[in-house]
Coordinates of C-alpha atoms in Angstrom, one line a residue:
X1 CA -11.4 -36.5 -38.3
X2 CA -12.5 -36.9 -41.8
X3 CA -11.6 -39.3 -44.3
X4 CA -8.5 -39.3 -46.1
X5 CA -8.1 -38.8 -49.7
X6 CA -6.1 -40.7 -51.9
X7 CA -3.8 -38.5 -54.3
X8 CA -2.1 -39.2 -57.2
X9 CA 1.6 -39.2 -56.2
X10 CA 0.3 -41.5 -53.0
X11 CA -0.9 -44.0 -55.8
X12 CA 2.2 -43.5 -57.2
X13 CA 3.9 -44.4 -54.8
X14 CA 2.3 -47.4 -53.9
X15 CA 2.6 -48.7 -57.2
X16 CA 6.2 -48.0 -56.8
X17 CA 6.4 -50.0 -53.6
X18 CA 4.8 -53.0 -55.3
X19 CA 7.1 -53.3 -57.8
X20 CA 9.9 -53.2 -55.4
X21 CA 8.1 -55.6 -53.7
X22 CA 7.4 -58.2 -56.3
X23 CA 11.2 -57.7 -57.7
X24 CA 12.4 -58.8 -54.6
X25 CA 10.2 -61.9 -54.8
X26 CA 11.1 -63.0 -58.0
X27 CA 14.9 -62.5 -57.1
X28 CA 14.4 -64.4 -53.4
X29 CA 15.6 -67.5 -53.8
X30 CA 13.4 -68.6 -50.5
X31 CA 10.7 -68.5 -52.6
X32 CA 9.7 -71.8 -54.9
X33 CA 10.2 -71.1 -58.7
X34 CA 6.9 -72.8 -58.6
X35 CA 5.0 -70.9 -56.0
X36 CA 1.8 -68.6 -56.8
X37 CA 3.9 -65.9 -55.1
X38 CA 6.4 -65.7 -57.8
X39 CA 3.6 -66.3 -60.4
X40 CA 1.6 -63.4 -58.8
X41 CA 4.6 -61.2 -59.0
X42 CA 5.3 -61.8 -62.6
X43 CA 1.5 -60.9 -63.2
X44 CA 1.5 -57.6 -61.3
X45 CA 4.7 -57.3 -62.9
X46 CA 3.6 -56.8 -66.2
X47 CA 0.2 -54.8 -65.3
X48 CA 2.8 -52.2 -63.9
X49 CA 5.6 -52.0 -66.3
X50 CA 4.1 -52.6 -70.0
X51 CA 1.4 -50.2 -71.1
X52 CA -1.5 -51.7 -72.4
X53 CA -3.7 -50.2 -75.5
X54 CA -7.4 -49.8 -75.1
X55 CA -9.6 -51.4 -77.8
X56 CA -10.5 -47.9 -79.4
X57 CA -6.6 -47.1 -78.8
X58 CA -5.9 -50.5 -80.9
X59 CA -8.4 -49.8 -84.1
X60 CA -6.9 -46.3 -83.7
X61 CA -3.9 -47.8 -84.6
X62 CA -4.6 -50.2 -86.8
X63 CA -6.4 -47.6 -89.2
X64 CA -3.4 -45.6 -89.0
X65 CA -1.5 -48.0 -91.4
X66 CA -4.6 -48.8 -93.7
X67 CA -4.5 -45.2 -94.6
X68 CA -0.9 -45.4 -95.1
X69 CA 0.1 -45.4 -99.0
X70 CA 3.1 -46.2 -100.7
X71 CA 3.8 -46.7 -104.4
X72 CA 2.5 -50.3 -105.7
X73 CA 5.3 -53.1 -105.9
X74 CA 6.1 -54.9 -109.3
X75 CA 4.2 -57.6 -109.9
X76 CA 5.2 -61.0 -111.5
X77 CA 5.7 -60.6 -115.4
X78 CA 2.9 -62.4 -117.6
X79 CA 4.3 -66.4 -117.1
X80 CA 4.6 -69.2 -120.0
X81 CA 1.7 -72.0 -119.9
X82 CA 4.6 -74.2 -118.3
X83 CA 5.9 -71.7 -115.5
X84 CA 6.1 -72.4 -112.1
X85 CA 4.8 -68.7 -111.8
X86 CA 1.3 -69.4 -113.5
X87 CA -0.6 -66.6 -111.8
X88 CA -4.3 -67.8 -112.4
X89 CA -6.9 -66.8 -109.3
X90 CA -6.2 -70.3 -107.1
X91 CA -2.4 -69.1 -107.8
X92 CA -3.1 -66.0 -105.7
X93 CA -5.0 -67.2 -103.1
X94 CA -2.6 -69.9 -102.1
X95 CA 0.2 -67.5 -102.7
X96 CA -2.2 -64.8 -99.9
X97 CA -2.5 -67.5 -97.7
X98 CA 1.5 -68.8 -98.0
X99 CA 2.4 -64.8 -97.3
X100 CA -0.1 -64.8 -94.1
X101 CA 1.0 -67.8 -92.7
X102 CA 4.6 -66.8 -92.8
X103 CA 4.1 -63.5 -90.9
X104 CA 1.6 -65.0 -88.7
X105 CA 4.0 -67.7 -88.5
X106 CA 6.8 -65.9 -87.4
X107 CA 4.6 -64.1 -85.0
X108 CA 3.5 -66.8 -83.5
X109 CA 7.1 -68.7 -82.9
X110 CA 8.1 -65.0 -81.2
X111 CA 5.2 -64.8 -78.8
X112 CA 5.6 -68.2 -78.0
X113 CA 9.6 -69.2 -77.5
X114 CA 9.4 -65.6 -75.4
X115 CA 8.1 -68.4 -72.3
X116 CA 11.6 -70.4 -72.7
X117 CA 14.2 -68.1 -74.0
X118 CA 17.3 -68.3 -72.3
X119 CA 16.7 -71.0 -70.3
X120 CA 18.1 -74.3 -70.5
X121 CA 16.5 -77.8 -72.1
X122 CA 17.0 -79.3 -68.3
X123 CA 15.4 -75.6 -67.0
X124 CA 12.2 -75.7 -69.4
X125 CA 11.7 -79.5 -68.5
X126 CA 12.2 -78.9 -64.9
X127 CA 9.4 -75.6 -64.8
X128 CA 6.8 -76.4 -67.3
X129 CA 7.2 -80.4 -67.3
X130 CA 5.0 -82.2 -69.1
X131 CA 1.5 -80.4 -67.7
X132 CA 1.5 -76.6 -69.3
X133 CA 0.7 -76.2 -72.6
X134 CA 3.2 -73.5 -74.2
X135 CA 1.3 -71.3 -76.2
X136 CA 1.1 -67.5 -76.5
X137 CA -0.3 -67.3 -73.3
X138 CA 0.4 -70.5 -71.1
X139 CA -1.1 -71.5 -67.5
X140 CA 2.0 -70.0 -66.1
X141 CA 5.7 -68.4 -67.0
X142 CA 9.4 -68.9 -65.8
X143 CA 9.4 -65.7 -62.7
X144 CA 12.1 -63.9 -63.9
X145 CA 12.9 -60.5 -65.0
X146 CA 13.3 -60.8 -68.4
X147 CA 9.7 -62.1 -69.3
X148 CA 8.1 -59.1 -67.4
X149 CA 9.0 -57.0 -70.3
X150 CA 6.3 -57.7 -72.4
X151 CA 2.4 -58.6 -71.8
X152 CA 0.9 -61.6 -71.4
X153 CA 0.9 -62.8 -75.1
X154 CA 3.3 -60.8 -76.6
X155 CA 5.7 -61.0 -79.5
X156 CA 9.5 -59.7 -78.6
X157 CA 11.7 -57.5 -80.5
X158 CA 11.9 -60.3 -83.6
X159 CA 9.2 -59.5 -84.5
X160 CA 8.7 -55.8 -83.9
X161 CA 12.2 -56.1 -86.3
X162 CA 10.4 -58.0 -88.9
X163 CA 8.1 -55.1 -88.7
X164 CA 10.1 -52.2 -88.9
X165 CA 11.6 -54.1 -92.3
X166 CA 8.7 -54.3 -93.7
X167 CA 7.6 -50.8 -93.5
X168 CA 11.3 -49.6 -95.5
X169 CA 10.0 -52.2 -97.8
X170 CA 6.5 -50.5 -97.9
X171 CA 8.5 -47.1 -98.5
X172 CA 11.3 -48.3 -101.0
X173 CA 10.2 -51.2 -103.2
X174 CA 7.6 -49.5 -105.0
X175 CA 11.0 -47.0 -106.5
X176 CA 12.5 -50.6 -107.7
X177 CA 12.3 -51.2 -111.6
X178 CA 10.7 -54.3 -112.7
X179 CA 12.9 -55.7 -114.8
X180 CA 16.9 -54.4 -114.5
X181 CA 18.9 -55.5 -111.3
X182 CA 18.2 -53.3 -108.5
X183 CA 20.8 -50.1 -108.3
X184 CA 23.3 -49.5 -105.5
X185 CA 22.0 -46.6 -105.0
X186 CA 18.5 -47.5 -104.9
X187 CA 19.9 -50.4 -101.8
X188 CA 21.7 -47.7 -100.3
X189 CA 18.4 -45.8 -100.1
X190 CA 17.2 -48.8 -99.0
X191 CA 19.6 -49.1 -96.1
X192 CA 19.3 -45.5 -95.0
X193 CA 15.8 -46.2 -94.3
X194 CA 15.6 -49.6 -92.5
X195 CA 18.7 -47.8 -89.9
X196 CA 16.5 -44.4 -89.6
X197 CA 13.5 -46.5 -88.8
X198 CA 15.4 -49.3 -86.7
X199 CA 17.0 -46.3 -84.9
X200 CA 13.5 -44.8 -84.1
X201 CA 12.7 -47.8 -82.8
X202 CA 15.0 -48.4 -80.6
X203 CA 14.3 -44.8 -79.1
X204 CA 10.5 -45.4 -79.1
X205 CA 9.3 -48.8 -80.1
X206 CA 5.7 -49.0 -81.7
X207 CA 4.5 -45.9 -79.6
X208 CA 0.4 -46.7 -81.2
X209 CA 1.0 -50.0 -79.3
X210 CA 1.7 -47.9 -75.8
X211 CA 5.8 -48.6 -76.4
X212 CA 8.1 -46.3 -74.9
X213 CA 10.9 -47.7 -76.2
X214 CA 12.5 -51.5 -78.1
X215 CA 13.1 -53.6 -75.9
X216 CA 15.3 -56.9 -76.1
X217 CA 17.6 -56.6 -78.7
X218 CA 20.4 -57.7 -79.2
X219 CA 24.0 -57.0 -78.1
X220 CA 25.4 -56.7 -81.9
X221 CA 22.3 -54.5 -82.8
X222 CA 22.5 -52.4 -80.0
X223 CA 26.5 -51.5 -81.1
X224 CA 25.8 -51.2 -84.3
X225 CA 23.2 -48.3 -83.7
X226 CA 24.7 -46.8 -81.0
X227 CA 28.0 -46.1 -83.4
X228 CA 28.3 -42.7 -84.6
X229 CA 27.4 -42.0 -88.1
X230 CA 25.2 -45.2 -88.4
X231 CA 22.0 -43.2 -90.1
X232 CA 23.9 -42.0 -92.7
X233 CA 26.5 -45.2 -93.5
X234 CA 24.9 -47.9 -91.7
X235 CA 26.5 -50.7 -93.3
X236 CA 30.0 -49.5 -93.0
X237 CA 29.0 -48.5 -89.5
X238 CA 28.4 -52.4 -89.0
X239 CA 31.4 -53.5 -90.9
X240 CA 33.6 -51.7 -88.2
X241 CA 31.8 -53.0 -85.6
X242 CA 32.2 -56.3 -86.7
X243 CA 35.8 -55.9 -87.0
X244 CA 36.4 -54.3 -84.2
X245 CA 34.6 -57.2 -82.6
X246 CA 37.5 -59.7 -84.5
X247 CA 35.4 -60.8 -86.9
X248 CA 33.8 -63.3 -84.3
X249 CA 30.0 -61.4 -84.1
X250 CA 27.8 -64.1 -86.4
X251 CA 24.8 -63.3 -84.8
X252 CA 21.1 -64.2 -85.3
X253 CA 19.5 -60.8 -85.0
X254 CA 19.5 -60.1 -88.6
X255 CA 18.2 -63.8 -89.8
X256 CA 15.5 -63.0 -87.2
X257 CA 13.4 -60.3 -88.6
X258 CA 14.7 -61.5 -92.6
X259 CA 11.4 -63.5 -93.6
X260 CA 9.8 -60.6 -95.2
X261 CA 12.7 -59.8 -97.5
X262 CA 11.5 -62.8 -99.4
X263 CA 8.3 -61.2 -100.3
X264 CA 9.2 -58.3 -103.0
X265 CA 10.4 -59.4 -106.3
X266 CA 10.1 -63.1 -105.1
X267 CA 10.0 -64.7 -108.8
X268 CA 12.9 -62.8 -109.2
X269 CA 15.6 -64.3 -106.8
X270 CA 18.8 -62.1 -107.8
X271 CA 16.3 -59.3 -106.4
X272 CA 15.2 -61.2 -103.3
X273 CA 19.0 -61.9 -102.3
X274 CA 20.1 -58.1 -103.2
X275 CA 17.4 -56.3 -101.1
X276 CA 17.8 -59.3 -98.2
X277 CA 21.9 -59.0 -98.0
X278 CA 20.9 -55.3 -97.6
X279 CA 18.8 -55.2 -95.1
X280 CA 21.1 -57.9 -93.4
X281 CA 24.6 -55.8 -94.1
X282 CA 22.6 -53.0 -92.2
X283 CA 23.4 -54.2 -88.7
X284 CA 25.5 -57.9 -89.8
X285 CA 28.4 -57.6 -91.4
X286 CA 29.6 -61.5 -91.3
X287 CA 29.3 -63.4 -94.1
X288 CA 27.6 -66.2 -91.8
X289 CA 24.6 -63.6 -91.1
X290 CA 24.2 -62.5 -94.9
X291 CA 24.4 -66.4 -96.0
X292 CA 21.9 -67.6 -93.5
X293 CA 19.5 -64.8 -94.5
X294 CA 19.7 -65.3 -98.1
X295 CA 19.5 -69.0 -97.4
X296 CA 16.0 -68.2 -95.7
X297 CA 15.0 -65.4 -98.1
X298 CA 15.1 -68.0 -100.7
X299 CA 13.6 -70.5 -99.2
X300 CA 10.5 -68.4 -98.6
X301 CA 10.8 -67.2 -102.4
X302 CA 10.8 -70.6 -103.5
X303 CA 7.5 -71.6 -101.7
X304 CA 5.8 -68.8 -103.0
X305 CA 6.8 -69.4 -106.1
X306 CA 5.7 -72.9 -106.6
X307 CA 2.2 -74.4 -106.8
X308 CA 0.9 -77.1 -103.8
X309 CA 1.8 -79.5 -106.3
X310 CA 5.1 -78.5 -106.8
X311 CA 6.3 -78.2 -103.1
X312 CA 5.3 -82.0 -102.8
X313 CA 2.0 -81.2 -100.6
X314 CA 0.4 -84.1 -99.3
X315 CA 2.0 -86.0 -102.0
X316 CA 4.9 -89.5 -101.7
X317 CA 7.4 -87.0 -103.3
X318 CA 6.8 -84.4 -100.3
X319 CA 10.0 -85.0 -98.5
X320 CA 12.4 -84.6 -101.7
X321 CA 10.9 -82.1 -103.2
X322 CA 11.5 -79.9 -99.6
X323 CA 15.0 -81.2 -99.7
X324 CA 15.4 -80.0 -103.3
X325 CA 14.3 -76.2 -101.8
X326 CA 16.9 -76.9 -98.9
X327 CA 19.5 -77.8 -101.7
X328 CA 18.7 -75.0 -104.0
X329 CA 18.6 -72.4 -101.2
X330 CA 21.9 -73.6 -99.6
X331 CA 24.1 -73.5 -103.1
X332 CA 22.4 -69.7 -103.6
X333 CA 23.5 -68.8 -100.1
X334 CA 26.8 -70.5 -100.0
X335 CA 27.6 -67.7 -102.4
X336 CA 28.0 -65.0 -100.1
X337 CA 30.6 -67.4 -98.4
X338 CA 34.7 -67.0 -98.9
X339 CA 35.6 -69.2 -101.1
X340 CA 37.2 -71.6 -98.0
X341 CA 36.8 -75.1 -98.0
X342 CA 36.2 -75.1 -94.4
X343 CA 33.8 -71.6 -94.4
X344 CA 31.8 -74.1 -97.1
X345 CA 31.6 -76.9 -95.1
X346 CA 30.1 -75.2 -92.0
X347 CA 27.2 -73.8 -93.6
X348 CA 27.0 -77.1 -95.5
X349 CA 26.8 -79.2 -92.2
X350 CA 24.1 -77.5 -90.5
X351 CA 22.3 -76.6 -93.2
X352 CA 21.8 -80.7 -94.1
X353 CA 23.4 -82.6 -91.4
X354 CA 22.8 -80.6 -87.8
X355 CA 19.1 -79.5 -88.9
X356 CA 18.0 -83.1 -89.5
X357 CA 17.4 -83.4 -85.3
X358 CA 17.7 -81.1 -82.5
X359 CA 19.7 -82.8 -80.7
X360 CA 22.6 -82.4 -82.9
X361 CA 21.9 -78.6 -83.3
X362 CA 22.1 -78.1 -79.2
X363 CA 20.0 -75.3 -79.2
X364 CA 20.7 -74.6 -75.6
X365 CA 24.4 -74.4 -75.1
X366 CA 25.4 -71.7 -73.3
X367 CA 28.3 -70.6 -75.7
X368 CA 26.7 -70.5 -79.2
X369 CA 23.1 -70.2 -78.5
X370 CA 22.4 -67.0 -80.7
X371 CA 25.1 -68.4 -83.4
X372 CA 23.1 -67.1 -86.9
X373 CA 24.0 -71.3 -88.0
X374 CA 21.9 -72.4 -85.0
X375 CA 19.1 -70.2 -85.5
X376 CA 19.2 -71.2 -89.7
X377 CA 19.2 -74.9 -88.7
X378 CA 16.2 -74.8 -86.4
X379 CA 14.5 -72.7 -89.4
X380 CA 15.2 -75.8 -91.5
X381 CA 14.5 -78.5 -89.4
X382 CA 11.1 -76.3 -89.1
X383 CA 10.6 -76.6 -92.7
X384 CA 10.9 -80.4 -92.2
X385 CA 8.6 -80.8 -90.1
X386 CA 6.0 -80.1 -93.0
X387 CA 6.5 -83.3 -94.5
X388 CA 4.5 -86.2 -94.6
X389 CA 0.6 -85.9 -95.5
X390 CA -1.6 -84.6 -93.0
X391 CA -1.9 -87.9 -91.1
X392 CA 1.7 -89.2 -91.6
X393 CA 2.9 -88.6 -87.9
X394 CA 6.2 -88.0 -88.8
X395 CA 4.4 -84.5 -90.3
X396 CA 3.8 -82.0 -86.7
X397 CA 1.1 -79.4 -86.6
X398 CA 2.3 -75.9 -86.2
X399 CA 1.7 -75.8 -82.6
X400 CA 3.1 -79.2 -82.0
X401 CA 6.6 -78.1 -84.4
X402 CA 6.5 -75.0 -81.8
X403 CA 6.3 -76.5 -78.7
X404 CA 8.9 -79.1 -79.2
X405 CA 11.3 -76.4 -80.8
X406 CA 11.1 -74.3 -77.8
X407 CA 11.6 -76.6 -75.1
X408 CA 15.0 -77.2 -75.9
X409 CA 15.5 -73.6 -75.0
X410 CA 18.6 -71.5 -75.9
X411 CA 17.1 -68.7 -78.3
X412 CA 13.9 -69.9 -77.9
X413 CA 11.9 -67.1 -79.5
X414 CA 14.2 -66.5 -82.2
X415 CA 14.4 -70.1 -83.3
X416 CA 11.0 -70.4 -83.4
X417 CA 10.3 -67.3 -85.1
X418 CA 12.6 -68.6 -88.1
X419 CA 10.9 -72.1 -87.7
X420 CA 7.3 -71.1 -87.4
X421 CA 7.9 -68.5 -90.6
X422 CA 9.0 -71.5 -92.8
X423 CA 6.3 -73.6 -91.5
X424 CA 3.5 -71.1 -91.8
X425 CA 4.8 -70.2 -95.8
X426 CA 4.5 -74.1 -96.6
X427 CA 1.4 -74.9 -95.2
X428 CA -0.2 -71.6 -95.0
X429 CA -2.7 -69.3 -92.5
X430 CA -5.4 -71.8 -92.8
X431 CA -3.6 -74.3 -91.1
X432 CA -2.3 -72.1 -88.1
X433 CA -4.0 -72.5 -84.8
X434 CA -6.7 -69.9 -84.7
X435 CA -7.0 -69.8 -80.8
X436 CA -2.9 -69.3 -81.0
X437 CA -3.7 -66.2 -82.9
X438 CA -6.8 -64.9 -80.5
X439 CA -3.9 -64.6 -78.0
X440 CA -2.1 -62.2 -79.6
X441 CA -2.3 -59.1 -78.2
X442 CA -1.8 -57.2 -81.1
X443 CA -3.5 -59.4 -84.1
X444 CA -5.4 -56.8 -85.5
X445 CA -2.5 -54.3 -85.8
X446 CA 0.0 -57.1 -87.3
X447 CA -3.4 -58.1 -89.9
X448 CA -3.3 -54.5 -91.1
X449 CA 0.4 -55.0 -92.4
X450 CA -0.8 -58.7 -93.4
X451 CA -3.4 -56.3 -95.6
X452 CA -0.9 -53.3 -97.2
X453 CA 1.5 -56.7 -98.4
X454 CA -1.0 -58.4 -100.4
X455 CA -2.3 -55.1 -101.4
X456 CA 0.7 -53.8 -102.8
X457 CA 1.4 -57.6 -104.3
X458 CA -1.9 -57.5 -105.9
X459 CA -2.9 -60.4 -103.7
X460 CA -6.4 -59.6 -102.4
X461 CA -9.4 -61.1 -104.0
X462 CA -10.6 -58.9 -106.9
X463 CA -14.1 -57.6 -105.4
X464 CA -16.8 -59.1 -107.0
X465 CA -19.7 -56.4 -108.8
X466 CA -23.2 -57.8 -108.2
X467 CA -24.5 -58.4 -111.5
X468 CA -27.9 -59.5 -110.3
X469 CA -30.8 -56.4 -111.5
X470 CA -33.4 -55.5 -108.8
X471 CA -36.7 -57.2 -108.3
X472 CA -39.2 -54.6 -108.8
X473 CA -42.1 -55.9 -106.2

């Protein structure tokens, strides 16, 4: 007999058998959570189920938006000598840097929370201990089926959100005048075009990237673009779905992808709170979800506004001054409140009080672990975590503010995504953890809409003409 030839569909089928395979030994509860079994499984797991790019695939697609263009946004008016807003050269560096090291901040909190969402404080202590280092890519992951979605490294649906934001914002802002209060109609443009695109990416994901769909969003989301009619009326699509829900839906998904709305206009902060309760409205219709994404809007607004100086950077004054920003972003949000004593008070509470430790916020109870409050307050307490000078040790490192955020579990991803935005704003790129970054499986594709921001900000560094004449040997 000759050899046998293996076809396609026999490959095919083997592949299918392994996957059935290693399901069943991540469900088995005869197997040890800790065992290399389950660990193998969740490896081939992700080999078989999530598409991988090429590197040629990846610049492919990271060309693709560099040759994208959009009309340039406003740009801060010509300041006073004494405005915070002085826009010298060092002004727009750190400013570049502040805008990288939120979106690479928020990036970062996604990939990594992704290794403890869901789980409990008791369930995170009890898996990774003491001994694995939660990073992007740690030693090992909880065997289950919801981490298989996504390769080794990965950021979740937050972020692919925070993306699909930014490119409406690409599209829209550059339409915005510079000086008079942003239309309704030019929001309502505004909000046709973040559901069209969050609808297409529900349907396909971030198909360059080798998506075939979004995955992991959630439940309010999902209703919300599922309901007929949301394309063309998206925000009274979400206001009915909110009420039909009783009024009881304050969820996190729109605080989640938010940080970004803080960019455009952010010396102007009427503007930043319009286009942020927007984009918010689009899918959220509770006041809790517009409040808690103005209140972060603001916050980021604020830090980009301000010089190192004036954010208290490695200065005595550094924890007031932050407070101040928490004050000052809390009375702008509490706006979008009902006027209600106790609605005030809520916000108030975990805003100052409940953010302080996180403890008191409980990240992982089972009942409220995606409440928008939650999510807000482990932004904050994020943002405190900045404080101190560099050697203070009451002031964390972004990867040491990560890792003890997410192993209190609950929302894991989400609450770091908030936190390691704020974080990243404050501080800035510089101070990120490179080899964090290098684990990123899609860094260069995320840079390239790092690049089209500062471009359209007029934040990259002018280019320099030589000046110098030839030697003539």
């Amino acid at each position: 007999m000759g050899n046998s030839v293996s076809t396609g569909s026999d490959k095919k089928n083997d592949q299918s058998a392994q996957i059935s395979q290693d399901l069943e030994t991540l469900g088995s509860s005869s197997v040890s959570l800790h065992s290399p079994e389950k660990q193998a499984a969740v490896y081939r797991l992700r080999q078989n189920l999530v598409q991988s790019r090429s590197v040629p695939e990846k610049l492919a697609a990271c060309a693709k938006i560099e040759q994208e263009r959009y009309a340039l946004w406003p740009t801060p008016p010509s300041p006073k000598s004494s405005a915070p807003t002085t826009f010298d050269n060092d002004h727009r560096a750190m400013v570049a840097d502040r805008v990288r090291g939120l979106i690479y901040g928020c990036a970062l909190g996604d990939a990594v929370g992704l290794a403890t969402e869901f789980l409990s404080r008791r369930q995170v202590q009890d898996f990774y201990g003491n001994n694995t280092l939660l990073c992007p890519q740690p030693a090992r992951v909880y065997p289950d089926t919801h981490r298989i979605m996504w390769q080794a490294g990965d950021w979740t649906d937050d972020t692919d959100q925070m993306i699909v934001v930014l490119k409406s914002l690409f599209h829209c802002v550059g339409t915005f005048p510079q000086e008079n209060s942003i239309s309704n109609e030019d929001l309502s443009m505004l909000e046709r075009d973040f559901a069209t695109r969050l609808l297409d990416w529900k349907e396909h994901g971030f198909a360059d990237l080798g998506d075939e769909g979004g995955v992991g969003m959630g439940q309010q989301t999902k209703r919300v673009l599922t309901s007929l009619g949301f394309v063309e009326h998206p925000t009274h699509v979400a206001q009915q779905v909110w009420q039909q829900g009783k009024c009881r839906a304050a969820a996190n998904g729109a605080l989640m992808r938010t940080a970004v709305t803080g960019l455009p206009f952010y010396w102007d902060l009427s503007k930043v709170n319009q286009i942020t309760a927007s984009i918010c409205q689009t899918t959220h219709a509770d006041p809790k979800c517009v409040a808690s994404c103005v209140s972060m809007a603001t916050l980021v607004a604020l830090l980009l506004q301000r010089k190192d100086e004036e954010i208290g950077l490695e200065t005595e004054n550094d924890a007031q001054t932050i407070e101040a920003l928490i004050q000052e972003s809390l009375d702008v949000a509490s706006r979008y409140l009902p006027d209600e004593e106790s609605a005030q008070a809520e916000f108030k509470d975990y805003v100052q009080v409940q953010s302080q430790t996180l403890e008191a916020l409980e990240l992982d109870d089972p009942s409220s672990i995606g409440y928008t409050y939650k999510c807000l307050g482990a932004g904050i307490w994020g943002l405190r975590a900045t404080t101190g000078t560099t050697t203070d040790p009451s002031c964390m490192t972004f990867d040491e503010m990560i890792q003890t955020l997410v192993s209190q579990g609950g929302d894991a991803d989400t609450n770091a995504m908030v936190a390691g935005g704020l974080w990243g704003c404050r501080r800035g790129f510089r101070q990120l953890p490179s080899e964090w970054i290098a684990q990123l499986p899609h860094a260069a594709w995320l840079e390239a809409h790092v690049q089209k921001v500062l471009f359209l900000l007029d934040l990259l560094p002018p280019v320099r003409e030589n000046t110098n004449e030839s030697k003539v040997s």
